[in-house]
Coordinates of C-alpha atoms and ligand atoms in Angstrom, one line a residue:
Chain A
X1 CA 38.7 9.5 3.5
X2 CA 36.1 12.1 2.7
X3 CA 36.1 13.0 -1.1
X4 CA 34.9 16.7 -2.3
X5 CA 35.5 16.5 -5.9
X6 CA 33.1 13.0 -6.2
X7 CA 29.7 13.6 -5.9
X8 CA 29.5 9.1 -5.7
X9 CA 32.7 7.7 -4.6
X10 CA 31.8 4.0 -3.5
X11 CA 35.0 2.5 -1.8
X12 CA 35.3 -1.8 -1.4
X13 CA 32.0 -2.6 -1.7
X14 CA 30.7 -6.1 -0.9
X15 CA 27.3 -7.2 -0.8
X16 CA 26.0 -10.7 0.0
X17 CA 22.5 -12.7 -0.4
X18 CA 22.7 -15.4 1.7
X19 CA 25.9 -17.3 0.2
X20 CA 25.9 -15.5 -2.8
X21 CA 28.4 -12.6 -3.6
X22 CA 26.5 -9.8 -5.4
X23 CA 28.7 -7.5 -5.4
X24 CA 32.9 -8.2 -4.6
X25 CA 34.9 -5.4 -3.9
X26 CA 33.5 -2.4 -6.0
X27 CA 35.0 0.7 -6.2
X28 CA 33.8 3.5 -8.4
X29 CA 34.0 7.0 -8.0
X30 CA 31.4 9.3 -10.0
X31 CA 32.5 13.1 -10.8
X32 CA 30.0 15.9 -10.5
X33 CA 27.8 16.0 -14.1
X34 CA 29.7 13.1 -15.3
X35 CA 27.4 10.5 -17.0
X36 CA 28.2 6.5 -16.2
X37 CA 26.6 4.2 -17.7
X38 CA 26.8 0.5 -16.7
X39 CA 26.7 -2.5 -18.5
X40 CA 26.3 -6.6 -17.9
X41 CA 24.8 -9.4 -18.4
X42 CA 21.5 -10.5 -16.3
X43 CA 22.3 -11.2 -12.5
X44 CA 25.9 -9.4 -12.7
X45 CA 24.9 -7.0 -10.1
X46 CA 23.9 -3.7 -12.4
X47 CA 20.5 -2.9 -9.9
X48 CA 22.4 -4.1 -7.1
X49 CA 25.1 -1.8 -7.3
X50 CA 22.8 1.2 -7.9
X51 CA 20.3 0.4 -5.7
X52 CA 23.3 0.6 -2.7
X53 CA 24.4 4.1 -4.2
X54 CA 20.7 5.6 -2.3
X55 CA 21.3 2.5 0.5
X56 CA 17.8 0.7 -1.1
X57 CA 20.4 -2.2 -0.6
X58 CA 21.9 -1.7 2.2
X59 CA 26.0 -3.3 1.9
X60 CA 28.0 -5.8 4.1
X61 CA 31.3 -4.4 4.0
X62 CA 33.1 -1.0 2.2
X63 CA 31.9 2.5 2.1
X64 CA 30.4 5.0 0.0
X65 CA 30.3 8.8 0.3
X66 CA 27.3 10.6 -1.5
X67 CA 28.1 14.4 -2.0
X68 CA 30.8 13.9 0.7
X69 CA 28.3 12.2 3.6
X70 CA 29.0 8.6 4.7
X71 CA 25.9 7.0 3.8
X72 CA 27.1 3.5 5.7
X73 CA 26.8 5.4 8.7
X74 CA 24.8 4.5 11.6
X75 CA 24.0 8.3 11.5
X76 CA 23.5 9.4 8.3
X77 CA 20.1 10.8 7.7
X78 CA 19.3 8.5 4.8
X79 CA 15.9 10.5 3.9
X80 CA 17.9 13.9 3.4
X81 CA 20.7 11.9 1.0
X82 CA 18.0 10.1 -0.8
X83 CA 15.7 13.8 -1.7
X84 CA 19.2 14.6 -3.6
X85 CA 19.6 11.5 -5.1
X86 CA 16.9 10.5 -7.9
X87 CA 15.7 7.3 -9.3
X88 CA 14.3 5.8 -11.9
X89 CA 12.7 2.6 -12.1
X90 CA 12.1 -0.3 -14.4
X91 CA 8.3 -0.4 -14.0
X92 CA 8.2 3.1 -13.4
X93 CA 6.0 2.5 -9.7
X94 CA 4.1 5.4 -10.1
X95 CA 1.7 6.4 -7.0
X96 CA -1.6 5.1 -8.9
X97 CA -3.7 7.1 -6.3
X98 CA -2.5 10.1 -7.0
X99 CA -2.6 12.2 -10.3
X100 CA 0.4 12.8 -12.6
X101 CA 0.1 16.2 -10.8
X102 CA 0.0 15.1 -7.8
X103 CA 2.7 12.0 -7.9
X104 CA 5.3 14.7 -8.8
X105 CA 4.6 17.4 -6.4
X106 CA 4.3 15.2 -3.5
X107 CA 7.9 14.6 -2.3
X108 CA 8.3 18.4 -2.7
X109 CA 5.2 20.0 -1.0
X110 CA 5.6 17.1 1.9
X111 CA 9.5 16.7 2.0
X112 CA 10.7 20.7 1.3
X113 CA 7.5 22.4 2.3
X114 CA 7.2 24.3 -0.9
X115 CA 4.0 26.0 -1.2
X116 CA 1.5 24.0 -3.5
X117 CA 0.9 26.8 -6.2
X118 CA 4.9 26.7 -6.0
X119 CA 5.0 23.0 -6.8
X120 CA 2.1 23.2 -9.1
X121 CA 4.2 25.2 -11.4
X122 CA 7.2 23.2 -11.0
X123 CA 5.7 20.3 -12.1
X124 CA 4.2 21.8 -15.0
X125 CA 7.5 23.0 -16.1
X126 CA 8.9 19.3 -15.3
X127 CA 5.8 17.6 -17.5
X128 CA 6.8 20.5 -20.3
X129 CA 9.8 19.4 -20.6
X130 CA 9.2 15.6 -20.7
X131 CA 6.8 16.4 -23.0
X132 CA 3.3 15.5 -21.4
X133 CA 2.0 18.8 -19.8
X134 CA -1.3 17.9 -21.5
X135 CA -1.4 14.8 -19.0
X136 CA -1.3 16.5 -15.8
X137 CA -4.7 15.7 -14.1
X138 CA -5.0 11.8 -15.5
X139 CA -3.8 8.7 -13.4
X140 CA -1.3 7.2 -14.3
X141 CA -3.3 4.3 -15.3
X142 CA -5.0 6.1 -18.0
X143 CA -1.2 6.5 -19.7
X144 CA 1.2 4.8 -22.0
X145 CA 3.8 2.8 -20.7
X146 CA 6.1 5.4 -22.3
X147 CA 4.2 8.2 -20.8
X148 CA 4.5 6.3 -17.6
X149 CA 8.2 6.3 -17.2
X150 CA 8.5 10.2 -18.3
X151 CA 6.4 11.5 -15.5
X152 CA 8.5 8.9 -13.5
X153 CA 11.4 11.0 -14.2
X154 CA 9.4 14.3 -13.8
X155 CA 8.8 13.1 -10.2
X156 CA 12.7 12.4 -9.6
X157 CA 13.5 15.5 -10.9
X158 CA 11.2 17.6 -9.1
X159 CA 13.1 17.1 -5.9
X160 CA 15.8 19.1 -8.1
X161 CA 18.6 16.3 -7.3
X162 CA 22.4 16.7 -7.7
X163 CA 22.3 12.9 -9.2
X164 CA 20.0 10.5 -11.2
X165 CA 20.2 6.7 -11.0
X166 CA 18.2 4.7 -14.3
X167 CA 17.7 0.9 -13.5
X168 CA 16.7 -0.3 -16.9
X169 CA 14.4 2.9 -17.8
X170 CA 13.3 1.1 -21.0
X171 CA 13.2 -2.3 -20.5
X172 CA 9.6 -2.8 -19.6
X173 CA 8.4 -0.8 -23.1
X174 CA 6.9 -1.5 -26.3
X175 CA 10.1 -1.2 -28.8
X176 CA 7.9 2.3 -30.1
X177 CA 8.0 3.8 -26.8
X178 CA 11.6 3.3 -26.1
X179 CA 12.4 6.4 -28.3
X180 CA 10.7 8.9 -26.2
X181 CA 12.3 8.3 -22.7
X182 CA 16.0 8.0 -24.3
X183 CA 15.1 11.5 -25.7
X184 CA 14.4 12.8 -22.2
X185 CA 17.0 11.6 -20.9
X186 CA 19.7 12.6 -24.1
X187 CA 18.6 16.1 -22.8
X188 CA 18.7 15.5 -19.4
X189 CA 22.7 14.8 -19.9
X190 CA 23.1 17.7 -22.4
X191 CA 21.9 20.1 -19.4
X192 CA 24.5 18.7 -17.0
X193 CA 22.8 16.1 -14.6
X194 CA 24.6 14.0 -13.4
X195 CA 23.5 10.5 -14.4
X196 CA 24.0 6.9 -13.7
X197 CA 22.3 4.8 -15.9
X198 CA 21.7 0.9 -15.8
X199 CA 20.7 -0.1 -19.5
X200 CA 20.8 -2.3 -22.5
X201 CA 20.2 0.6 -25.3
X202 CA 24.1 0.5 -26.5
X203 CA 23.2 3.4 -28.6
X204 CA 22.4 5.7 -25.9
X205 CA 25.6 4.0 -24.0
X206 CA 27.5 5.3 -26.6
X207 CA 26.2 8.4 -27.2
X208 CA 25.6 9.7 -23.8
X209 CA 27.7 8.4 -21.8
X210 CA 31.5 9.4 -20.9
X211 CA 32.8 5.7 -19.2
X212 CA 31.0 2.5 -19.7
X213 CA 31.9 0.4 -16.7
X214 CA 31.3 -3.2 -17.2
X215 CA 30.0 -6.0 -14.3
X216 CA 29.9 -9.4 -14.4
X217 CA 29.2 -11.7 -11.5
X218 CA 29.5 -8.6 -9.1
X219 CA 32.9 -7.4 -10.2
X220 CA 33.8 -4.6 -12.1
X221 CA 36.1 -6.1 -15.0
X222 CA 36.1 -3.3 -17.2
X223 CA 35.8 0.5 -17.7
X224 CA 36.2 3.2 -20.4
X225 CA 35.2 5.6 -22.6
X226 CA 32.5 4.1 -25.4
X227 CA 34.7 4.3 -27.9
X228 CA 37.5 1.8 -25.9
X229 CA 35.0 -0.3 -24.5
X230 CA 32.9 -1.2 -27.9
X231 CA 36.0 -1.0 -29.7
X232 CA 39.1 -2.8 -28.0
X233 CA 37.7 -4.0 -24.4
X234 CA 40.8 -6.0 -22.8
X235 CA 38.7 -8.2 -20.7
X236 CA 37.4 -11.1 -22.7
X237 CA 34.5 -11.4 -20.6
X238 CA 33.6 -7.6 -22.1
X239 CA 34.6 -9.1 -25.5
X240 CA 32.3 -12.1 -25.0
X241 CA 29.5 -9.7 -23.7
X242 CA 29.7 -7.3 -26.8
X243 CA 29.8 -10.5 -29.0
X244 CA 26.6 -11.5 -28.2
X245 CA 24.6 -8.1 -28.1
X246 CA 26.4 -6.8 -30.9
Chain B
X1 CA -0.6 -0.5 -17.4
X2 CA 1.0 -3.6 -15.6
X3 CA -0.3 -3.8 -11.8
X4 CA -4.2 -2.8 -12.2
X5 CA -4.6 -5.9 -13.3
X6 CA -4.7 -8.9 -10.7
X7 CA -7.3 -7.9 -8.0
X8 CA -6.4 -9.0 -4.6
X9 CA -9.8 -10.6 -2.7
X10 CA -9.3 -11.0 1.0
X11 CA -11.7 -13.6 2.4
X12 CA -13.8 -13.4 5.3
X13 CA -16.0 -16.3 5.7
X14 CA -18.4 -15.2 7.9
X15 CA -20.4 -11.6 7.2
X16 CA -22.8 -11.2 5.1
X17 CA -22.7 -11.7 1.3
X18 CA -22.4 -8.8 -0.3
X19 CA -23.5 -8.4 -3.2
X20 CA -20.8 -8.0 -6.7
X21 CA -21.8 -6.0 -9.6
X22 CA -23.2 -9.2 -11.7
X23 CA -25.1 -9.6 -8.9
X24 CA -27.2 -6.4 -9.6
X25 CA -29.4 -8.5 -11.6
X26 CA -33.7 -7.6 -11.3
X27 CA -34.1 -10.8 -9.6
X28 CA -31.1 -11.4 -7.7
X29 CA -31.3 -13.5 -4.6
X30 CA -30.9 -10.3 -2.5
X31 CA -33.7 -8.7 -3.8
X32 CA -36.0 -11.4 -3.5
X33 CA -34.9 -11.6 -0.1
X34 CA -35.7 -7.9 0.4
X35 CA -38.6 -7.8 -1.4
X36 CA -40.0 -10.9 0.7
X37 CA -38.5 -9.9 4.1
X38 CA -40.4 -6.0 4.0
X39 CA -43.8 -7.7 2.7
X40 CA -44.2 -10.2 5.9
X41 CA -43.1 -7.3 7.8
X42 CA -45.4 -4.8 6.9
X43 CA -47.8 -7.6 6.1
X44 CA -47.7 -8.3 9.9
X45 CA -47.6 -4.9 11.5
X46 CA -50.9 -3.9 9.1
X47 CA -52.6 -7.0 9.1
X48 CA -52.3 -7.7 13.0
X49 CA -50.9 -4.6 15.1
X50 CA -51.6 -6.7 17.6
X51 CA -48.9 -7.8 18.5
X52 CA -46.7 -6.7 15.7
X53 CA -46.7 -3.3 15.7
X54 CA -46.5 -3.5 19.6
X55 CA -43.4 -5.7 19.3
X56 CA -41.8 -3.2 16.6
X57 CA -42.5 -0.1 19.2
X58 CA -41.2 -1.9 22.3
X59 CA -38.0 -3.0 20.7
X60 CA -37.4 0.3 18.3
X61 CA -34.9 1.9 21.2
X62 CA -33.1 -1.8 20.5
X63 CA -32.3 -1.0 16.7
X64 CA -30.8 2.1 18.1
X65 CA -29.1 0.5 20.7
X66 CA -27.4 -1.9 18.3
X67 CA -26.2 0.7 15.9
X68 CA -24.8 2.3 18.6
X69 CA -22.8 -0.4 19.9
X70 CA -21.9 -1.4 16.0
X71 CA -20.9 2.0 14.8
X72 CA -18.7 2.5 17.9
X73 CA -17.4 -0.4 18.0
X74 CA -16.5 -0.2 14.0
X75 CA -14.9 3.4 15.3
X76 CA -12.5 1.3 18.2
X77 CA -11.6 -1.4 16.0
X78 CA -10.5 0.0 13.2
X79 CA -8.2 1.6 14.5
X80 CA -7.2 -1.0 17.1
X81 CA -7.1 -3.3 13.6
X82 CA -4.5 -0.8 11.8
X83 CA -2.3 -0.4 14.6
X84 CA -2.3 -4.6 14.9
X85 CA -1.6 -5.0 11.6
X86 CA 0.9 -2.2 11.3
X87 CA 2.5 -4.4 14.0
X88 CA 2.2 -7.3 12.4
X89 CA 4.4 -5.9 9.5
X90 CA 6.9 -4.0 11.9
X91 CA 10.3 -4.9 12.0
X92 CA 10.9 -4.4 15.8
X93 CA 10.5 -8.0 17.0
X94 CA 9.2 -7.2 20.3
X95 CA 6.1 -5.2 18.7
X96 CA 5.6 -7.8 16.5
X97 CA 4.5 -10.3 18.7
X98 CA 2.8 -8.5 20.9
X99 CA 0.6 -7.8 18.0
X100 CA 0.7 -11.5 17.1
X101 CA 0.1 -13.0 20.3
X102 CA -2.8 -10.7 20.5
X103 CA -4.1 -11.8 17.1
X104 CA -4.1 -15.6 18.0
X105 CA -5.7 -14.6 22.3
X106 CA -8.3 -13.4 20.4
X107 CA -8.6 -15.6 16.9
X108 CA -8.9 -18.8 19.7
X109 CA -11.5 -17.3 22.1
X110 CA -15.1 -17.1 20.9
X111 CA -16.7 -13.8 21.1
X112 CA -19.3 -15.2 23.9
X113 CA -16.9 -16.2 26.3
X114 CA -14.4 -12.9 25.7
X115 CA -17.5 -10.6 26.6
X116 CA -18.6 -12.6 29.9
X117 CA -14.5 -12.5 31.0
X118 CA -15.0 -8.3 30.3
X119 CA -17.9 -8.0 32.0
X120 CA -18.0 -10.2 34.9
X121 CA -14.3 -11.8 35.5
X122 CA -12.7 -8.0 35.1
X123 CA -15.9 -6.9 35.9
X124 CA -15.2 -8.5 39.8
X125 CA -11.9 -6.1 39.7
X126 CA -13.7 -2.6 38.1
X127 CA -17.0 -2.2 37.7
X128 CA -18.0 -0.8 34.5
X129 CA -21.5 0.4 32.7
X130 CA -22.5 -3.0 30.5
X131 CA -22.7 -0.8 27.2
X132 CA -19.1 0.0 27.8
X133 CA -18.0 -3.6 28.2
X134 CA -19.5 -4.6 25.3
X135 CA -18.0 -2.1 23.4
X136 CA -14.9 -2.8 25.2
X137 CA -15.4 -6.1 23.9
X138 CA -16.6 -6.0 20.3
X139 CA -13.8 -3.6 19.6
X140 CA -11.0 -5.9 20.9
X141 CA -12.4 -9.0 19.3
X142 CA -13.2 -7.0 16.0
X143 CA -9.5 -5.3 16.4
X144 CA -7.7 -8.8 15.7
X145 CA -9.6 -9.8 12.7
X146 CA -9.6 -6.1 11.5
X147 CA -5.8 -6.4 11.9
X148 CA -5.8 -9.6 9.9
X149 CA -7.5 -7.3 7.3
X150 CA -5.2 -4.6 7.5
X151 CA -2.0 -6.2 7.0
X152 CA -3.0 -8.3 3.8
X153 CA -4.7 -5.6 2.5
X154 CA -0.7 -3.6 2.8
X155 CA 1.0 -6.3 2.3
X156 CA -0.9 -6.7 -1.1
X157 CA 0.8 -3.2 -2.5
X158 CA 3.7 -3.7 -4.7
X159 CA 7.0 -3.2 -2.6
X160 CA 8.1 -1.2 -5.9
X161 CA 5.6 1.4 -4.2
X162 CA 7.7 1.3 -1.0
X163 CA 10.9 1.8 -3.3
X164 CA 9.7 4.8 -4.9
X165 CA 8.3 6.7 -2.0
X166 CA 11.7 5.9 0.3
X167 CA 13.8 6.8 -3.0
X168 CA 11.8 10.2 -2.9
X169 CA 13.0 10.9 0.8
X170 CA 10.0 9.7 2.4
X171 CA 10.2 8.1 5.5
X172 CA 8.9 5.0 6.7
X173 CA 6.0 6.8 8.6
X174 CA 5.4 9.0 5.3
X175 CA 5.4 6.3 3.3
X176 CA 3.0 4.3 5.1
X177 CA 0.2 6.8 5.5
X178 CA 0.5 9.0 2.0
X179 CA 1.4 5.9 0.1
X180 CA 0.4 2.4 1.2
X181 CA -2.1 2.5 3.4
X182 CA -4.4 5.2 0.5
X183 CA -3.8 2.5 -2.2
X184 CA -4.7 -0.4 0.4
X185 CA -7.6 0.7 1.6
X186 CA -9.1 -0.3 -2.1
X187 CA -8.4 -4.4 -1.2
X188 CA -9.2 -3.5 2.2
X189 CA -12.4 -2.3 1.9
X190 CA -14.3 -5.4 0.7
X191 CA -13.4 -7.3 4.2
X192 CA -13.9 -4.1 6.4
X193 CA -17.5 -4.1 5.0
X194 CA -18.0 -7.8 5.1
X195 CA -16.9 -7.2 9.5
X196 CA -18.7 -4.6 9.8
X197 CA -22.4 -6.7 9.3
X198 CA -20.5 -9.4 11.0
X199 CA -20.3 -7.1 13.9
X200 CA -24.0 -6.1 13.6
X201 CA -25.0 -9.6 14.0
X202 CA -22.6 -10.7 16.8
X203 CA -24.1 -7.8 18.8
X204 CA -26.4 -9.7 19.5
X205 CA -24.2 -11.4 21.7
X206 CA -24.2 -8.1 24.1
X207 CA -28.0 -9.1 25.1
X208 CA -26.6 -11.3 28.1
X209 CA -25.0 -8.5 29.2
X210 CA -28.3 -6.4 30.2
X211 CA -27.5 -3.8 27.6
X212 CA -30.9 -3.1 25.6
X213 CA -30.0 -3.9 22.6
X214 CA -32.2 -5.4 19.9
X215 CA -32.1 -8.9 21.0
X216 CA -32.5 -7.8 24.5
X217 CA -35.6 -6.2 23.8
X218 CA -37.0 -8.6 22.3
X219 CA -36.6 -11.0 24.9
X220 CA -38.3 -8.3 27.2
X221 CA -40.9 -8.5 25.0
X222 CA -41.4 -12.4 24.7
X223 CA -40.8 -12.7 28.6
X224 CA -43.5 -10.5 29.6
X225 CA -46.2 -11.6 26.9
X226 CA -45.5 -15.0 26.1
X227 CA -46.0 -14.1 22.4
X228 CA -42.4 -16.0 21.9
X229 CA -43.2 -16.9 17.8
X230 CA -44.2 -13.3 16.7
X231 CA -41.5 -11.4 19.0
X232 CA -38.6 -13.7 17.3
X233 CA -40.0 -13.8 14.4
X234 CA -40.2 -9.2 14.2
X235 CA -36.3 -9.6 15.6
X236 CA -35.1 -12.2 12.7
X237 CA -36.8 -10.1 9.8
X238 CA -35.5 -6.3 11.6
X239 CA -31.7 -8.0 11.4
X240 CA -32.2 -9.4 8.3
X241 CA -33.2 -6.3 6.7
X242 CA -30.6 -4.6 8.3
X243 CA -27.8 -6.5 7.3
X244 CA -29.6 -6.9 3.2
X245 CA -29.5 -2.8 3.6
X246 CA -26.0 -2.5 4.9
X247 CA -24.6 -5.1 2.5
X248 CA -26.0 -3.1 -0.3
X249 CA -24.4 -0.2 1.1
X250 CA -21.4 -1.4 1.7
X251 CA -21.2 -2.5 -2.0
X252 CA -22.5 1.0 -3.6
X253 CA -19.1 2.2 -1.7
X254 CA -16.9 -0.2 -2.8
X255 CA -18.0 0.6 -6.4
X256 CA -17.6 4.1 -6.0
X257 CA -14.0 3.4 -4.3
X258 CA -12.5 3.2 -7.5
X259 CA -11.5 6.2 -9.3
X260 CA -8.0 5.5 -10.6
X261 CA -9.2 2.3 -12.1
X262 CA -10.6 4.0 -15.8
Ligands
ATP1 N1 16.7 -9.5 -2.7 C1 17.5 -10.5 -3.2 N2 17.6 -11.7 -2.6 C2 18.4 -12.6 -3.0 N3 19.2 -12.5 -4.1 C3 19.1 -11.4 -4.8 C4 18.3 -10.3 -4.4 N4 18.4 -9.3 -5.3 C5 19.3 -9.7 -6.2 N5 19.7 -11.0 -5.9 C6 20.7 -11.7 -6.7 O1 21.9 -11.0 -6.8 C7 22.4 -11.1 -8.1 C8 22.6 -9.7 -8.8 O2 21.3 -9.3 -9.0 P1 21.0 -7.9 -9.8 O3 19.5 -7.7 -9.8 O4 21.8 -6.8 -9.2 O5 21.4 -8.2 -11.3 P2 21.3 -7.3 -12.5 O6 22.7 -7.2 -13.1 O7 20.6 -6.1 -12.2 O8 20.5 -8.2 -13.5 P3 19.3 -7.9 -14.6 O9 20.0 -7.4 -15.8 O10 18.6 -9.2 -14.8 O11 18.5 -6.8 -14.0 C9 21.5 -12.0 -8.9 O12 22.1 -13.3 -8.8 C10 20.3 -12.0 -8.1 O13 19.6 -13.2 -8.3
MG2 MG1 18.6 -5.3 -12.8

């Protein structure tokens, strides 16, 4: 039941707390620079389900393959999947020891034993990009929240992975600050990363991404491209959901 | 932005009280202390060498004695005190408790009693030099409560930390020693420093054991001249000026521990 053509392909997924069924029987399956994007309301299981994708949660029943490995198994080298897989937080749970430099070329000088002038200009090219080379030897205390979450993504992506998970990415910002990290990650997409992305910004949902999949109360009740989903969703649980936000 | 906010204090009753930053005062309790404890002293060893400064020479090896046994001890027990509280946190069950039932053996015998069963109940098994069983000793005892220190002070980092390391490919090891443990140290320090003049003043303890330690000398001292008043009276002021210099130390380094807190 291997897959090569998904780079995610998450097969009957359960997940419990105690009694409570987080996630019920999801199956998704996640092409290679294909952009997902999923949507729900509080406590459907959006982190949950992400958070299983790189086994932070590890699942009760089901299976799911990253880039063709069985991550359920026993012997899967978790650490190796997880150096290919990046992810973004909510409060961004940056190394606050360490400086901006530092927080994104650790993983790769300690993890892929690339030389530290090596990483040094990585991470310069990753802070460039992001925006914030100009920040490179500050703590992260001494930046914006804003700031904060790009060199959050600097870090993922200096590991150069194949995919990158987003659990809320904006949630915890001023509304002015909210602007800058969609940008990064607009261009993110536009270069071809792969990207799964847990959000309430329904105008990067429906700009970005190329199938919404909707959760509620761990289940997967709808998916589609933007234009279906905010436009005719069949579920009414979807058509409830858009009511409200919309 | 949202975590350097809420400082975590550990507290340690016993110690020493070291002094905070609004503490730093001109006229702080500390540095009247100070101020009075070095005047008597030297006000004694000028004013009547006899006995004083005698008393000061006889038990001067002592000091170093004592800072012997702290520093060494300090050495054994902190690392004794990261492995016990490492264990404390693990998930294997079995290393758990032996790093719990350790913790409470020691919490629930008093540092008196735990030296005389090194030194003379083991010590009726193998023999060994009394400054090594009072090392032995200290760094056990020390090793549970540093231990204690060590496991709040991780267990006070954000387990979004954790996340982010293990989501980076670090292992559990990695993300232990390059991420936790470096941002712990900060809540751990305070405690550590607080032990560390504990320690100084329970080697005093080590005295019954025949190892010449401060205390020891002193009582050499008082024993062979009867001058019991001026001999206790050097020792009490030489501790407590220790332990007012150490605390002060011990505070410059905690303010100086901080340099990702702008
Ligand atoms: N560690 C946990 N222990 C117990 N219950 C949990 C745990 N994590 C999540 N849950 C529960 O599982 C359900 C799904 O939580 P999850 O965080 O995945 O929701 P979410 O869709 O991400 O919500 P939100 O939009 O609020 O972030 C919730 O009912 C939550 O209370
Ligand atoms: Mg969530």
């Amino acid at each position: 039941m291997t897959t090569n053509n998904y780079i995610i392909d998450i097969q009957h997924v359960y997940k419990f707390f105690n009694n409570l069924v987080a996630l019920k029987n999801i199956s998704l399956q996640i092409k290679p620079t294909e952009k997902v994007v999923i949507l729900g309301p509080s406590g459907s299981g959006k982190s949950t389900l992400l958070r299983t994708i790189n086994r932070l949660e590890k699942i009760d029943r089901g299976k799911i393959f990253v880039n063709g490995q069985d991550i359920t198994h026993p012997k899967c080298d978790i650490n190796k999947i997880r150096m290919e897989v990046g992810m973004v937080f909510q409060n961004f749970n940056l190394f606050p020891h360490k400086t901006v430099l530092q927080n994104i070329t650790m993983a790769p000088i300690k993890l892929k034993k690339i030389p530290e002038n090596e990483a040094n200009e990585l991470a310069i090219s990753l802070l460039k990009k992001v925006g914030i080379e100009d920040k490179a030897h500050v703590y992260p205390g001494q930046l914006s929240g804003g700031q904060q979450q790009r060199v959050a993504i600097a870090r993922a992506l200096a590991m150069q992975p194949k995919v990158m998970l987003f659990d809320e990415p904006t949630s915890a910002l001023d509304p002015e600050m909210i602007g800058e990290v969609l940008d990064v990650m607009v261009n993110l997409a536009k270069e071809g990363m792969t990207m799964v992305v847990v959000t309430h910004e329904m105008g990067f949902a429906k700009e970005v991404a190329d199938r919404i999949v909707f959760m509620d109360a761990g289940e997967i009740l709808e998916q589609g491209t933007p234009d279906h989903f905010f436009n005719n969703p069949n579920h009414p649980r979807a058509k409830q959901f858009l009511s409200q936000i919309l | 932005m949202k975590d350097n906010k809420q400082k975590v204090q550990i507290e340690v009753s016993d110690g020493a009280a070291i002094p905070t930053k609004k503490d730093f005062g001109l006229f702080t309790a500390w540095h009247i202390t100070l101020i009075a404890a070095l005047s008597i002293l030297l006000y004694l060893v000028i004013r009547y060498p006899d006995p004083y400064l005698d008393i000061l020479e006889f038990v001067s090896d002592g000091i170093v004695v004592t800072f012997e046994i702290t520093f060494v001890s300090i050495f054994f027990s902190l690392i004794l005190g990261l492995l016990t509280g490492l264990g404390r946190l693990s998930k294997n069950k079995c290393i758990n408790l032996i790093a719990s039932i350790y913790v409470e053996v020691i919490r629930g015998i008093p540092l008196l009693v735990q030296l005389f069963y090194i030194y003379y109940a083991l010590g009726s098994f193998f023999k060994v030099p009394p400054f090594v069983a009072a090392v032995t000793a200290m760094s056990i005892c020390y090793g549970a409560y540093m231990g204690e220190v060590f496991r709040a002070g991780i267990e006070s980092i954000d387990k979004g930390q954790t996340e982010a390391a293990r989501s980076l490919g670090f292992n559990t090891k990695q993300t232990m020693f390059y991420v936790i443990i470096p941002q712990a140290m900060r809540t751990i320090l305070p405690p550590v420093g607080n032990e560390f003049i504990a320690l100084l003043k329970d080697t005093s303890l080590v005295s019954i054991l025949a190892v010449g330690d401060l205390l020891r000398r002193g009582r050499e001292f008082a024993t062979e001249s009867f001058a019991y008043f001026e001999t206790y009276t050097m020792v009490a002021l030489i501790y407590l000026l220790i332990t007012l210099l150490l605390s002060k130390l011990v505070s410059i380094t905690e303010e100086k521990m901080r340099p990702y807190d702008n």
